[in-house]
Structures are given as C-alpha cells and as structure tokens.
XYZ file of C-alpha atoms in Angstrom:
323
model
C 0.519 22.933 5.110
C 0.367 19.250 6.643
C 0.135 19.413 10.620
C 0.938 16.536 12.729
C -2.328 15.954 14.882
C -3.554 13.989 17.795
C -7.031 14.118 17.042
C -9.290 10.952 16.005
C -11.306 9.785 13.118
C -14.795 8.584 13.222
C -13.360 5.027 14.188
C -11.427 6.105 17.004
C -7.848 5.882 15.209
C -5.623 8.730 16.071
C -5.013 11.030 12.856
C -1.407 11.646 12.400
C -1.887 14.109 9.547
C -4.463 16.744 9.099
C -5.947 17.638 5.767
C -7.131 21.017 4.356
C -8.015 20.051 1.036
C -11.663 21.014 -0.017
C -13.942 17.975 1.188
C -11.456 15.157 1.849
C -12.176 11.838 1.093
C -12.155 9.367 3.613
C -13.300 5.266 4.006
C -13.592 3.385 7.084
C -14.534 -0.055 6.977
C -18.199 -0.649 8.762
C -18.512 -4.808 8.491
C -19.923 -4.344 4.890
C -18.568 -4.938 1.121
C -19.798 -1.462 -0.086
C -19.964 -0.045 -3.358
C -16.529 1.360 -3.044
C -14.630 -1.728 -2.162
C -13.288 -4.426 -4.797
C -12.615 -7.422 -2.660
C -10.764 -10.522 -4.091
C -10.411 -13.899 -2.353
C -12.040 -15.287 0.538
C -15.399 -14.410 1.512
C -15.251 -12.114 -1.719
C -19.136 -12.905 -2.528
C -20.137 -12.125 1.371
C -22.003 -8.589 1.598
C -21.919 -8.361 5.185
C -18.943 -10.212 6.956
C -19.629 -12.000 10.281
C -18.248 -9.992 13.254
C -16.150 -11.521 16.122
C -17.091 -11.134 20.065
C -14.111 -8.602 20.344
C -15.457 -6.506 17.283
C -12.953 -7.863 14.757
C -13.588 -9.621 11.313
C -11.956 -12.602 9.608
C -12.085 -13.547 6.497
C -11.973 -17.085 4.928
C -8.498 -17.625 3.576
C -9.035 -19.991 0.567
C -6.961 -17.628 -1.284
C -5.185 -14.545 -1.042
C -6.959 -11.697 -0.133
C -6.705 -7.878 -1.379
C -9.309 -5.066 -0.764
C -9.092 -2.148 -3.007
C -11.143 1.105 -1.894
C -11.889 3.708 -4.841
C -12.656 7.427 -4.620
C -16.061 8.482 -4.704
C -15.877 10.182 -7.895
C -15.727 7.001 -10.529
C -15.594 9.404 -13.891
C -12.998 10.265 -16.404
C -10.436 8.450 -17.965
C -7.457 6.575 -16.605
C -4.147 7.446 -18.280
C -1.692 4.579 -18.264
C 1.133 6.718 -19.653
C 2.830 7.690 -16.552
C 4.875 10.692 -17.905
C 1.220 11.937 -19.121
C -0.289 11.116 -15.714
C 2.618 12.450 -13.693
C 2.385 15.769 -15.299
C -1.330 15.929 -14.795
C -1.126 14.897 -11.148
C -3.649 12.066 -11.294
C -4.236 8.920 -13.761
C -8.120 9.485 -13.713
C -8.860 12.814 -12.553
C -8.193 15.722 -9.776
C -10.235 13.629 -7.124
C -7.999 10.632 -7.182
C -6.115 9.437 -3.931
C -2.688 11.236 -3.932
C -1.507 11.950 -0.426
C -3.427 9.352 2.055
C -3.020 8.206 5.705
C -3.880 4.413 5.574
C -4.508 2.036 8.738
C -5.668 -1.163 9.695
C -5.303 -3.852 12.913
C -4.124 -7.473 12.310
C -4.038 -10.696 14.083
C -2.001 -13.322 12.780
C -2.745 -17.046 14.030
C 0.406 -18.385 15.524
C -0.027 -21.829 14.071
C 0.892 -20.391 10.422
C 4.247 -21.927 9.180
C 4.549 -20.159 5.945
C 7.566 -17.839 6.597
C 6.459 -15.733 3.204
C 2.852 -14.763 4.892
C 2.769 -11.268 4.733
C 0.316 -8.091 4.740
C 0.482 -5.236 2.235
C -0.620 -1.752 2.001
C -0.735 -0.090 -1.527
C -1.049 3.435 -2.577
C -0.947 5.415 -6.268
C -2.597 2.413 -7.663
C -5.199 2.095 -10.083
C -5.287 -1.844 -9.491
C -2.601 -3.566 -7.672
C -3.398 -7.242 -9.459
C -4.132 -5.479 -12.950
C -4.483 -8.173 -15.647
C -2.985 -7.705 -19.102
C -3.507 -5.959 -20.983
C -3.976 -3.599 -18.453
C -0.961 -4.076 -16.370
C 0.119 -0.334 -16.290
C -2.976 0.026 -13.897
C -0.857 -2.218 -11.770
C 1.602 0.660 -10.471
C 1.903 1.520 -6.734
C 4.033 2.098 -4.031
C 4.049 -0.841 -1.584
C 4.869 -1.610 2.148
C 5.005 -5.178 2.919
C 5.430 -6.808 6.425
C 6.161 -10.437 7.073
C 4.657 -12.520 9.816
C 8.333 -12.725 11.317
C 8.016 -8.818 11.625
C 10.459 -8.264 8.949
C 9.373 -5.707 6.485
C 10.371 -3.897 3.279
C 9.135 -1.071 0.781
C 8.252 -1.839 -2.780
C 7.447 0.226 -5.871
C 5.691 -1.477 -9.175
C 6.091 0.489 -12.328
C 3.544 -2.047 -13.639
C 1.980 -5.443 -12.657
C 3.367 -8.364 -12.295
C 6.804 -8.210 -13.432
C 7.791 -4.354 -12.946
C 8.478 -4.784 -9.163
C 11.291 -2.826 -6.833
C 12.101 -3.781 -3.500
C 13.725 -2.411 -0.794
C 16.223 -4.600 1.365
C 14.034 -6.194 4.055
C 14.648 -5.199 7.413
C 14.126 -6.400 11.105
C 12.437 -3.757 13.204
C 9.817 -5.867 14.884
C 9.239 -9.243 16.743
C 7.243 -11.865 15.031
C 3.500 -10.540 14.478
C 2.385 -14.391 15.193
C -0.664 -14.707 17.923
C -0.540 -10.540 18.644
C -2.717 -7.207 17.360
C -0.623 -5.473 15.781
C -1.891 -1.739 14.104
C -0.303 -0.119 10.950
C -0.115 3.150 9.054
C 1.019 3.463 5.971
C 1.492 7.555 4.793
C 2.089 8.136 1.208
C 2.675 12.209 0.702
C 3.243 13.749 -2.564
C 5.594 16.328 -1.379
C 6.054 18.205 -4.657
C 6.360 16.952 -8.435
C 9.319 13.994 -8.402
C 9.303 13.775 -4.803
C 6.928 10.909 -2.422
C 7.679 10.364 1.076
C 6.400 7.104 2.439
C 6.067 6.712 5.968
C 5.007 3.900 8.378
C 3.946 3.717 11.852
C 2.927 0.821 14.260
C 0.514 0.248 17.337
C 1.895 -2.893 18.885
C -1.481 -3.455 20.534
C -5.311 -3.690 19.921
C -6.500 -0.407 19.423
C -3.884 1.294 22.054
C -3.318 4.029 19.475
C 0.029 4.321 20.813
C 1.513 5.402 17.210
C 5.398 5.049 17.073
C 7.289 5.710 13.756
C 8.577 2.422 12.370
C 10.226 3.443 8.974
C 10.280 5.897 6.079
C 11.718 6.363 2.487
C 11.710 9.268 -0.027
C 11.453 8.240 -3.312
C 12.994 11.008 -5.921
C 14.603 9.432 -8.626
C 17.342 6.738 -8.681
C 14.674 3.761 -7.308
C 15.066 1.704 -10.507
C 16.988 3.611 -12.848
C 19.964 1.026 -12.953
C 19.043 -0.357 -16.633
C 15.431 -1.862 -15.407
C 14.790 -4.754 -17.761
C 12.152 -6.685 -16.059
C 9.996 -7.611 -18.825
C 9.722 -10.699 -20.844
C 11.594 -9.563 -23.772
C 14.341 -8.183 -21.628
C 14.396 -4.823 -23.139
C 15.637 -1.770 -21.407
C 12.516 0.471 -20.703
C 9.346 1.070 -18.565
C 6.600 -0.594 -20.142
C 4.399 1.982 -19.444
C 5.960 5.200 -20.829
C 7.709 6.200 -18.027
C 11.336 6.572 -16.801
C 12.916 3.325 -15.610
C 12.962 4.783 -12.082
C 9.589 6.443 -12.774
C 8.693 8.937 -9.297
C 4.602 7.922 -8.989
C 3.706 11.267 -7.780
C 0.444 11.198 -9.342
C -2.761 10.441 -7.738
C -4.834 7.191 -8.567
C -8.155 5.940 -7.907
C -7.457 3.205 -5.317
C -5.488 2.685 -2.405
C -5.465 -1.287 -1.364
C -4.759 -3.731 1.536
C -4.118 -7.630 1.051
C -2.481 -10.250 2.449
C -0.669 -13.464 1.236
C 0.336 -16.841 2.550
C -2.885 -17.322 4.998
C -4.935 -20.478 4.680
C -8.089 -21.225 6.782
C -6.296 -23.589 9.467
C -3.655 -20.301 9.742
C -5.631 -17.243 9.122
C -5.819 -13.647 9.855
C -8.074 -11.341 11.346
C -8.670 -7.329 11.160
C -10.082 -4.646 12.388
C -10.620 -0.789 11.774
C -9.221 -0.675 8.178
C -9.353 3.149 7.593
C -8.319 5.834 4.680
C -7.881 9.612 4.639
C -6.660 12.314 2.362
C -4.270 14.349 3.685
C -2.209 17.651 3.146
C -3.267 20.545 0.770
C -4.770 20.813 -2.483
C -1.401 20.506 -4.606
C 1.657 19.757 -2.525
C 3.288 19.657 0.886
C 6.360 22.315 0.920
C 6.861 22.138 4.548
C 6.277 18.502 5.982
C 7.166 17.868 9.750
C 8.554 14.554 10.714
C 8.365 12.876 13.387
C 11.572 10.999 14.358
C 12.471 8.527 17.054
C 15.213 5.931 17.770
C 15.202 3.698 14.917
C 13.393 6.056 12.288
C 16.079 6.638 9.840
C 14.945 8.813 6.382
C 16.716 7.411 3.448
C 16.690 8.905 0.046
C 16.371 5.815 -2.305
C 19.419 5.636 -4.938
C 19.435 2.219 -5.683
C 17.478 -0.180 -7.624
C 16.717 -4.040 -6.980
C 16.837 -6.036 -10.315
C 16.789 -9.922 -10.435
C 17.841 -12.038 -12.912
C 14.314 -12.722 -13.836
C 11.100 -11.048 -12.652
C 9.289 -12.949 -9.860
C 6.124 -13.660 -12.253
C 8.617 -16.085 -14.467
C 10.767 -17.614 -11.680
C 7.980 -18.505 -9.312
C 9.997 -16.638 -6.434
C 7.293 -17.211 -3.536
C 9.002 -14.249 -1.387
C 7.915 -11.553 -3.789
C 4.131 -10.666 -3.922
C 3.960 -10.104 -7.482
C 4.777 -13.572 -8.468
C 1.249 -14.320 -10.305
C -0.969 -12.743 -12.461
C -4.794 -12.289 -11.338
C -8.087 -11.738 -13.156
C-alpha cells in the first residue's frame, strides 16, 4: 500500500508518497550533469552548471531544453511493442521507472512574451524526443503548464505525431516572475489503470504542496479511430491499441521546457525523482482532495486534422523531430 507521507527527501522537499519497493531508485539534481542525465539544448556540454546566489540554476536557452533521467540499471533490451511491454510491465527490465513522484521549482522571466512557452514533466518514456526509426521509444505521459498558468495532460503513443491532449484548464495565475514548484505523480494502480496527479507549491521551497489536477487513464483516451500517422491509417504505430494505457515501466523520466530564449529564460531548482508504491501494483490508493481538485476518467480522444508534426502547430510540444 502506498501511504501519503509528510517526510522529506535528501533535498529537503516533502515526500507525498512512500515506497516499499526493494531498493527504490531515486535521483536528485546536484548541480552537475551526471552519468544518468541526458541533457539537450542550452548548456548541454557543461559538466557543472553555475549556481545562482539563491542556490538555483539557469540554463542558456539557445534552444528548447529537456533533461531525461535514466534508471540505474542500463541492461536489457527495450521492447518497442506496447502490447508486449504492457504484458511484461516494463519496456526494458523490471528496474524501469514505473510509479514515480517527480518534482521541481521553476522561475520564469516576466519579460517572456511567448504565450506557448511551457514546462513539461514526462513519465513512462524511453526517449521523449526519439527520432525515426525509434519513434516508439517516444511514448509517455505528460503534464504541461504554460507561462500564463494554464495546463493540460497529454499521452504520446509515439513521437512525434502520436500525441493526444486533454483540454487546457486555467487552474493557476500566471507563472511570470515568481517561483512555483510542481510535483507530477504517475501511479500504475493495476494493469490497465494509470493515475496521474499534479501538486503545486506557490512559493520558493515553501513545501506547501496543494493538489492541482488529476486524471485516470483506463482506456478510451485516444480510442476514437486514431489516425495520426503520415499515411492516415487508423492504428497504433507501436503495436498497441489506439487507446493504449501506458501501464508499463520505462527507463527514463524527463523535465523539459520550450519557448524560452536567452533574453527571457527560466531558472530551476530541486529537481528530483523517486520511485513510489509497492513492487507490482497499488490496489488501495489514498487520494488527497481539495477544492478544484477533480478526478476524471478519460473517455475521450483528441484527434487533430493533421498531426502537429506536419501542421506546424506551435501550441503543441511535439511539433518537430529531434536528434
């Protein structure tokens, strides 16, 4: 059973969910690009990032940035077929990230005037920006928050054109010029059921975590004749169903931000990831509830006329392929 906790991790950030898995994995940013990090964009070649007087860090925003954190165990073979990996419970091996609690604090320069600038949390992915022919490694669950405070969830069945978005919600005031912390929790409740939760701390390291939004994927999210690939065929390009629940573990968890430049950048602090929950599944999951924190079952699909990759829709964060 996964119990809500008020303990703190080694970075001083409160833990919401405990883990009783044998040797649970975790990762905390220590100011260095370590062996488990894959960092693209900005200061990708830096080994040690310069620290600000308040203890935070900034990356040069010459291009979009994402930071992927790999598990300790790098062995095994990745399965690209989603039905196979779902049956096994993992994409690579049984040490993949499966149920996780991910957090970070962010400060957006108020001079930013790009309405599509956003911060993205990603779970259950092998590579959120995988390139052809490995597009099936780009699966994942995502939480995206824009600089104006609007947010949404997304599920990518593959990258770059297999994205399904929930409608945007206005749950926060603008993020401009203030520190805001986010926790993204991805829980595999059982086979075929994955629960996503988001918590917010509207301050700098104040540890006042409040529930923001939640969604449960148990089928139906994308199951309306999905036709997102270039040939308009109605199928999942990665072997799963068109509403595949991504209940398998994956070797990477990622942070990303898009739409920021050197002049209107973003700073961050206390990036961390922890495994939560028991060894196999969570059958009794307690949930914090507060005003405005509604639980919904996903029973819809978002099907654009063309995938964002081909239409150049700047609002979607899957608009271009990457190396």
